[in-house]
Amino acid sequence: MENKTFGHLMVDIETMGNISYSSIISIAAVEFDIDSGETGKVFEINVDLQSCIDAGLILNADTIMWWMKQSDEARNSFKNSVSLAKALQSFGDFCNKKYQIWGNSARFDLGILQNAYNKIQLDIPWDFRKERCVRTLVSFKPEIKNNFPYKGVAHNAVADCLNQIEYCCAIWKELNTKNVTMG
């Protein structure tokens, strides 16, 4: 069987804040084909919180309190973490400049990642010209996302990627389907 080449990469991060320099606790990415919804390789890594603080990333008390209210399954998924530098290097090895890289708000997921790369003095491993925004795509057909049943563990970065891929592909298909009317 021939290896398929995927042109898109959905990225999701879990953080300890909701502003630009928030500490990252998980990074996930999934290759996908936007026309078919088919997925490829999956990347997932948990980040040691102390290494984020040591690098100058921040925590938000409200977000910590929010995480304390999430499911045990969601909170327990952050075990087996590695340093921020190792996580970003591993993500860089997975990611490359060929992808159209998607974030649920490019400025949140991709922006926080870029700020983390800046803190440890590494270049981002994607072409900034190929950043794509899930929220912008959703704004064209919000009813598709609003009616989409979430699958998997909420606030798990891989599950979030897979769900975002499904509804983004459904929206993409809807936007690119020509309506044929009989007259």
Coordinates of N, CA and C in Angstrom, one line a residue:
M1 N 0.8 -1.2 0.0 CA 0.0 0.0 0.0 C 0.9 1.2 0.0
E2 N 0.6 2.2 -0.8 CA 1.3 3.4 -1.0 C 1.1 4.3 0.2
N3 N 2.1 5.0 0.7 CA 1.9 6.0 1.8 C 1.3 7.2 1.3
K4 N 0.3 7.7 1.9 CA -0.4 8.9 1.5 C 0.3 10.1 2.0
T5 N 0.3 11.1 1.3 CA 0.9 12.4 1.7 C -0.3 13.3 2.1
F6 N -0.2 13.8 3.3 CA -1.2 14.7 3.9 C -0.7 16.1 3.8
G7 N -1.6 17.0 3.4 CA -1.2 18.4 3.3 C -1.6 19.3 4.4
H8 N -2.3 18.8 5.4 CA -2.8 19.6 6.5 C -2.4 19.0 7.8
L9 N -2.2 19.8 8.8 CA -1.9 19.3 10.2 C -2.7 20.1 11.2
M10 N -3.6 19.4 11.9 CA -4.4 20.0 13.0 C -3.6 20.0 14.2
V11 N -3.4 21.1 14.9 CA -2.7 21.2 16.1 C -3.6 21.6 17.3
D12 N -3.4 21.1 18.4 CA -4.1 21.5 19.6 C -3.2 21.4 20.8
I13 N -3.3 22.4 21.7 CA -2.5 22.4 22.9 C -3.4 22.5 24.1
E14 N -3.0 22.1 25.2 CA -3.6 22.3 26.5 C -2.7 23.1 27.3
T15 N -3.2 24.1 28.0 CA -2.4 25.1 28.6 C -2.8 25.4 30.1
M16 N -2.1 26.1 30.8 CA -2.4 26.6 32.1 C -2.7 28.1 32.1
G17 N -3.3 28.5 31.0 CA -3.7 29.9 30.9 C -4.4 30.1 29.5
N18 N -4.9 31.4 29.3 CA -5.5 31.6 28.0 C -5.0 32.9 27.4
I19 N -3.7 33.2 27.7 CA -3.1 34.4 27.1 C -1.8 33.9 26.4
S20 N -1.1 34.9 25.8 CA 0.0 34.6 24.8 C 1.1 33.7 25.4
Y21 N 1.6 34.0 26.6 CA 2.7 33.3 27.1 C 2.3 32.3 28.2
S22 N 1.2 31.6 28.0 CA 0.7 30.6 28.9 C 1.6 29.3 28.8
S23 N 1.7 28.7 30.0 CA 2.4 27.4 30.1 C 1.7 26.3 29.3
I24 N 2.4 25.5 28.6 CA 1.8 24.4 27.8 C 2.0 23.1 28.5
I25 N 0.9 22.3 28.6 CA 1.0 21.1 29.3 C 0.8 19.9 28.4
S26 N 0.4 20.1 27.1 CA 0.2 19.1 26.2 C 0.2 19.7 24.8
I27 N 0.8 18.9 23.8 CA 0.8 19.3 22.4 C 0.4 18.1 21.6
A28 N -0.5 18.3 20.7 CA -1.0 17.2 19.8 C -1.1 17.7 18.4
A29 N -0.9 16.8 17.5 CA -1.1 17.2 16.1 C -1.5 15.9 15.3
V30 N -2.4 16.1 14.3 CA -2.8 15.0 13.5 C -2.8 15.4 12.0
E31 N -2.1 14.7 11.2 CA -2.2 14.9 9.7 C -3.6 14.6 9.2
F32 N -4.0 15.4 8.2 CA -5.3 15.1 7.6 C -5.4 15.6 6.2
D33 N -6.4 15.0 5.5 CA -6.8 15.5 4.2 C -8.1 16.2 4.3
I34 N -8.1 17.5 4.0 CA -9.3 18.3 4.2 C -10.5 17.9 3.3
D35 N -10.2 17.3 2.2 CA -11.3 16.9 1.3 C -12.0 15.6 1.7
S36 N -11.2 14.7 2.2 CA -11.8 13.4 2.6 C -12.0 13.2 4.1
G37 N -11.3 14.0 4.9 CA -11.3 13.8 6.3 C -10.4 12.7 6.8
E38 N -9.7 12.0 5.9 CA -8.8 10.9 6.3 C -7.7 11.5 7.1
T39 N -7.3 10.7 8.1 CA -6.2 11.2 9.0 C -5.0 10.3 8.8
G40 N -3.9 10.9 9.2 CA -2.6 10.1 9.1 C -1.9 10.0 10.4
K41 N -0.6 10.4 10.4 CA 0.2 10.2 11.7 C -0.3 11.2 12.8
V42 N -0.2 10.7 14.0 CA -0.6 11.4 15.2 C 0.7 11.7 16.0
F43 N 0.7 13.0 16.5 CA 1.8 13.4 17.5 C 1.1 13.8 18.8
E44 N 1.7 13.3 19.9 CA 1.2 13.7 21.2 C 2.3 13.7 22.2
I45 N 2.4 14.8 23.0 CA 3.5 14.8 24.0 C 3.0 15.7 25.1
N46 N 3.3 15.3 26.4 CA 3.0 16.1 27.5 C 4.2 16.9 28.0
V47 N 4.0 18.1 28.5 CA 5.1 19.0 28.8 C 5.1 19.2 30.3
D48 N 6.3 19.1 30.8 CA 6.5 19.4 32.3 C 6.3 20.8 32.6
L49 N 5.4 21.1 33.5 CA 4.9 22.4 33.9 C 6.1 23.2 34.4
Q50 N 6.9 22.7 35.3 CA 8.0 23.4 35.9 C 9.0 23.9 34.8
S51 N 9.2 23.1 33.7 CA 10.1 23.6 32.7 C 9.5 24.8 31.9
C52 N 8.2 24.8 31.8 CA 7.5 26.0 31.2 C 7.7 27.2 32.1
I53 N 7.6 27.1 33.4 CA 7.8 28.2 34.3 C 9.2 28.7 34.2
D54 N 10.2 27.7 34.2 CA 11.6 28.0 34.1 C 11.9 28.8 32.8
A55 N 11.2 28.5 31.8 CA 11.4 29.2 30.5 C 10.8 30.6 30.4
G56 N 10.0 30.9 31.4 CA 9.3 32.2 31.5 C 7.9 32.2 31.0
L57 N 7.3 31.0 30.8 CA 5.9 31.0 30.5 C 5.1 31.1 31.8
I58 N 3.8 31.5 31.8 CA 3.1 31.8 33.0 C 1.9 30.9 33.2
L59 N 1.4 31.0 34.4 CA 0.2 30.2 34.9 C -0.9 31.2 35.2
N60 N -2.1 30.8 35.0 CA -3.3 31.6 35.4 C -4.1 30.9 36.4
A61 N -4.3 31.5 37.6 CA -5.0 30.8 38.7 C -6.4 30.3 38.2
D62 N -7.1 31.2 37.4 CA -8.5 30.7 37.0 C -8.4 29.5 36.1
T63 N -7.4 29.3 35.3 CA -7.2 28.1 34.5 C -6.9 26.9 35.4
I64 N -6.1 27.1 36.4 CA -5.7 26.0 37.3 C -7.0 25.5 38.0
M65 N -7.8 26.5 38.4 CA -9.1 26.1 39.1 C -10.0 25.4 38.1
W66 N -10.0 25.9 36.8 CA -10.8 25.2 35.8 C -10.4 23.8 35.6
W67 N -9.1 23.5 35.5 CA -8.5 22.2 35.3 C -8.9 21.3 36.5
M68 N -9.0 21.8 37.7 CA -9.3 21.0 38.9 C -10.8 20.5 38.8
K69 N -11.6 21.2 38.0 CA -13.0 20.8 37.8 C -13.2 19.8 36.6
Q70 N -12.2 19.6 35.9 CA -12.3 18.7 34.7 C -12.2 17.2 35.2
S71 N -12.6 16.3 34.3 CA -12.6 14.9 34.6 C -11.3 14.4 35.0
D72 N -11.3 13.3 35.8 CA -10.0 12.7 36.2 C -9.3 12.2 34.9
E73 N -10.1 11.7 34.0 CA -9.5 11.2 32.7 C -8.7 12.3 32.0
A74 N -9.3 13.5 32.0 CA -8.6 14.6 31.3 C -7.4 15.0 32.1
R75 N -7.5 15.1 33.4 CA -6.3 15.5 34.2 C -5.2 14.5 34.2
N76 N -5.6 13.2 34.3 CA -4.6 12.2 34.3 C -3.9 11.9 33.0
S77 N -4.3 12.5 32.0 CA -3.7 12.4 30.7 C -2.4 13.1 30.6
F78 N -2.0 13.9 31.6 CA -0.8 14.8 31.5 C 0.4 14.1 32.2
K79 N 0.3 12.9 32.5 CA 1.4 12.2 33.2 C 2.5 11.9 32.1
N80 N 3.6 11.5 32.5 CA 4.8 11.2 31.6 C 5.2 12.4 30.8
S81 N 5.5 13.5 31.4 CA 5.8 14.7 30.7 C 7.3 14.8 30.5
V82 N 7.7 15.6 29.5 CA 9.1 15.9 29.2 C 9.3 17.4 29.3
S83 N 10.5 17.9 29.2 CA 10.8 19.3 29.3 C 10.2 20.0 28.1
L84 N 9.9 21.3 28.3 CA 9.4 22.1 27.2 C 10.4 22.1 26.0
A85 N 11.7 22.2 26.2 CA 12.6 22.1 25.1 C 12.5 20.8 24.3
K86 N 12.5 19.7 25.1 CA 12.4 18.4 24.4 C 11.0 18.3 23.7
A87 N 9.9 18.7 24.3 CA 8.6 18.7 23.6 C 8.6 19.5 22.3
L88 N 9.1 20.7 22.4 CA 9.1 21.5 21.2 C 10.1 21.0 20.1
Q89 N 11.2 20.4 20.5 CA 12.1 19.8 19.5 C 11.4 18.6 18.9
S90 N 10.7 17.8 19.7 CA 10.0 16.6 19.2 C 8.9 17.0 18.2
F91 N 8.1 18.1 18.6 CA 7.1 18.6 17.7 C 7.7 19.1 16.4
G92 N 8.9 19.8 16.5 CA 9.5 20.2 15.3 C 10.0 19.1 14.4
D93 N 10.4 18.0 15.0 CA 10.8 16.8 14.2 C 9.5 16.3 13.4
F94 N 8.4 16.4 14.1 CA 7.1 15.8 13.5 C 6.6 16.8 12.4
C95 N 6.6 18.0 12.8 CA 6.0 19.1 11.9 C 7.0 19.5 10.8
N96 N 6.5 20.0 9.7 CA 7.4 20.6 8.8 C 6.7 21.6 8.0
K97 N 7.4 22.3 7.2 CA 6.9 23.5 6.5 C 6.0 23.1 5.3
K98 N 5.8 21.8 5.0 CA 4.9 21.5 3.9 C 3.4 21.6 4.3
Y99 N 3.1 21.5 5.5 CA 1.7 21.5 6.0 C 1.1 22.8 6.0
Q100 N -0.2 22.8 5.7 CA -1.1 23.9 6.0 C -1.4 23.6 7.5
I101 N -1.1 24.4 8.4 CA -1.1 24.1 9.8 C -2.3 24.8 10.5
W102 N -3.2 24.1 11.1 CA -4.4 24.6 11.6 C -4.4 24.6 13.2
G103 N -4.9 25.7 13.7 CA -5.2 25.8 15.2 C -6.5 26.4 15.4
N104 N -7.1 26.0 16.6 CA -8.4 26.5 16.9 C -8.2 27.9 17.5
S105 N -8.2 28.8 16.6 CA -7.7 30.2 16.6 C -6.2 30.1 16.5
A106 N -5.8 30.4 15.3 CA -4.3 30.4 15.0 C -3.5 31.2 16.0
R107 N -4.1 32.2 16.5 CA -3.4 33.0 17.5 C -3.3 32.4 18.9
F108 N -4.2 31.5 19.2 CA -4.1 30.8 20.5 C -3.1 29.6 20.4
D109 N -3.5 28.6 19.7 CA -2.7 27.4 19.7 C -1.3 27.7 19.0
L110 N -1.3 28.2 17.8 CA -0.1 28.4 17.1 C 0.7 29.6 17.7
G111 N 0.0 30.6 18.2 CA 0.6 31.8 18.8 C 1.4 31.4 20.1
I112 N 0.7 30.6 21.0 CA 1.3 30.2 22.2 C 2.5 29.3 21.9
L113 N 2.4 28.4 20.9 CA 3.5 27.6 20.6 C 4.7 28.4 20.0
Q114 N 4.4 29.4 19.2 CA 5.4 30.3 18.7 C 6.1 31.0 19.8
N115 N 5.3 31.5 20.8 CA 6.0 32.2 21.9 C 6.9 31.3 22.7
A116 N 6.4 30.0 22.9 CA 7.3 29.0 23.6 C 8.6 28.8 22.8
Y117 N 8.5 28.6 21.5 CA 9.7 28.5 20.7 C 10.6 29.7 20.8
N118 N 10.0 30.9 20.9 CA 10.8 32.1 21.0 C 11.5 32.0 22.4
K119 N 10.8 31.6 23.4 CA 11.4 31.6 24.8 C 12.6 30.6 24.9
I120 N 12.6 29.5 24.1 CA 13.7 28.6 24.2 C 14.7 28.8 23.0
Q121 N 14.4 29.9 22.2 CA 15.3 30.3 21.1 C 15.4 29.3 20.0
L122 N 14.3 28.8 19.6 CA 14.2 27.9 18.5 C 13.2 28.5 17.4
D123 N 13.5 28.3 16.2 CA 12.6 28.7 15.1 C 11.3 27.8 15.1
I124 N 10.2 28.4 14.7 CA 9.0 27.6 14.6 C 9.2 26.7 13.4
P125 N 8.7 25.4 13.6 CA 8.9 24.4 12.5 C 7.9 24.4 11.4
W126 N 7.1 25.5 11.3 CA 6.1 25.6 10.2 C 6.3 26.9 9.5
D127 N 5.7 27.0 8.3 CA 5.7 28.2 7.5 C 4.6 29.1 8.0
F128 N 4.9 30.2 8.6 CA 3.8 31.1 9.1 C 2.8 31.5 8.0
R129 N 3.2 31.4 6.8 CA 2.3 31.8 5.7 C 1.2 30.7 5.5
K130 N 1.4 29.5 6.1 CA 0.5 28.4 5.9 C -0.4 28.2 7.2
E131 N -0.4 29.2 8.1 CA -1.3 29.0 9.3 C -2.7 29.2 8.9
R132 N -3.6 28.3 9.4 CA -5.0 28.3 9.1 C -5.7 28.3 10.4
C133 N -6.9 28.9 10.4 CA -7.7 29.1 11.7 C -9.0 28.4 11.6
V134 N -9.2 27.4 12.6 CA -10.4 26.7 12.7 C -11.6 27.6 12.9
R135 N -11.4 28.6 13.8 CA -12.6 29.4 14.1 C -13.1 30.2 12.9
T136 N -12.1 30.6 12.1 CA -12.6 31.4 10.9 C -13.4 30.5 10.0
L137 N -12.9 29.2 9.8 CA -13.7 28.3 8.9 C -15.0 28.0 9.6
V138 N -15.1 27.8 10.9 CA -16.4 27.5 11.5 C -17.3 28.7 11.4
S139 N -16.8 29.9 11.3 CA -17.7 31.1 11.2 C -18.6 31.1 10.0
F140 N -18.2 30.3 8.9 CA -18.9 30.3 7.7 C -20.1 29.3 7.8
K141 N -20.0 28.3 8.7 CA -21.1 27.3 8.9 C -21.1 26.9 10.4
P142 N -21.4 27.8 11.3 CA -21.3 27.5 12.7 C -22.3 26.4 13.1
E143 N -23.4 26.2 12.4 CA -24.4 25.2 12.8 C -23.8 23.8 12.7
I144 N -22.8 23.6 11.8 CA -22.2 22.3 11.7 C -21.4 21.9 13.0
K145 N -20.6 22.9 13.4 CA -19.9 22.6 14.7 C -20.9 22.5 15.9
N146 N -21.9 23.4 15.9 CA -22.8 23.4 17.0 C -23.6 22.1 17.1
N147 N -23.8 21.4 16.0 CA -24.6 20.2 16.0 C -23.6 19.0 16.0
F148 N -22.4 19.2 16.2 CA -21.4 18.1 16.1 C -21.2 17.4 17.4
P149 N -21.4 16.1 17.5 CA -21.3 15.4 18.7 C -19.8 15.1 19.0
Y150 N -19.3 15.6 20.2 CA -17.9 15.5 20.5 C -17.6 14.0 20.8
K151 N -16.5 13.5 20.4 CA -16.1 12.1 20.6 C -14.8 12.1 21.4
G152 N -14.7 11.2 22.4 CA -13.5 11.1 23.2 C -13.5 11.9 24.4
V153 N -12.3 12.0 25.0 CA -12.2 12.7 26.3 C -12.1 14.2 26.0
A154 N -13.0 15.0 26.6 CA -12.9 16.4 26.5 C -11.6 17.0 27.1
H155 N -11.0 17.9 26.4 CA -9.8 18.6 26.8 C -8.6 17.7 26.8
N156 N -8.6 16.7 25.9 CA -7.5 15.9 25.5 C -7.1 16.4 24.2
A157 N -5.8 16.8 24.0 CA -5.4 17.4 22.8 C -5.6 16.6 21.5
V158 N -5.3 15.3 21.6 CA -5.5 14.4 20.4 C -7.0 14.4 20.1
A159 N -7.8 14.1 21.1 CA -9.3 14.1 20.8 C -9.8 15.4 20.3
D160 N -9.3 16.5 20.8 CA -9.7 17.8 20.2 C -9.3 17.9 18.8
C161 N -8.1 17.5 18.4 CA -7.6 17.5 17.0 C -8.6 16.7 16.1
L162 N -8.9 15.5 16.6 CA -9.7 14.6 15.7 C -11.1 15.2 15.6
N163 N -11.7 15.8 16.6 CA -13.0 16.4 16.5 C -12.9 17.6 15.6
Q164 N -11.9 18.4 15.8 CA -11.8 19.6 14.9 C -11.6 19.2 13.4
I165 N -10.9 18.2 13.2 CA -10.8 17.7 11.8 C -12.1 17.3 11.2
E166 N -12.9 16.6 12.0 CA -14.2 16.1 11.5 C -15.1 17.3 11.1
Y167 N -15.3 18.2 12.1 CA -16.2 19.3 11.7 C -15.6 20.3 10.7
C168 N -14.3 20.5 10.7 CA -13.7 21.3 9.7 C -13.9 20.7 8.3
C169 N -13.7 19.4 8.2 CA -13.9 18.7 6.9 C -15.3 18.8 6.4
A170 N -16.2 18.6 7.4 CA -17.7 18.7 7.0 C -18.0 20.1 6.5
I171 N -17.5 21.2 7.2 CA -17.7 22.5 6.8 C -17.1 22.8 5.4
W172 N -15.8 22.3 5.2 CA -15.1 22.5 4.0 C -15.9 21.8 2.8
K173 N -16.4 20.6 3.1 CA -17.2 19.9 2.0 C -18.5 20.7 1.7
E174 N -19.2 21.2 2.7 CA -20.4 22.0 2.5 C -20.1 23.3 1.7
L175 N -19.0 23.9 2.1 CA -18.7 25.2 1.4 C -18.3 24.9 -0.1
N176 N -17.7 23.7 -0.4 CA -17.2 23.5 -1.7 C -18.2 22.6 -2.5
T177 N -19.3 22.3 -2.0 CA -20.3 21.6 -2.8 C -21.2 22.6 -3.6
K178 N -21.3 22.4 -4.8 CA -22.1 23.3 -5.7 C -23.5 22.8 -5.6
N179 N -24.4 23.7 -5.3 CA -25.8 23.4 -5.2 C -26.3 23.4 -6.7
V180 N -26.9 22.3 -7.0 CA -27.5 22.2 -8.4 C -29.0 22.3 -8.2
T181 N -29.6 23.2 -8.9 CA -31.0 23.4 -8.8 C -31.6 23.0 -10.2
M182 N -32.8 22.4 -10.1 CA -33.5 22.1 -11.3 C -34.5 23.2 -11.6
G183 N -34.5 23.6 -12.9 CA -35.4 24.7 -13.2 C -36.4 24.4 -14.3

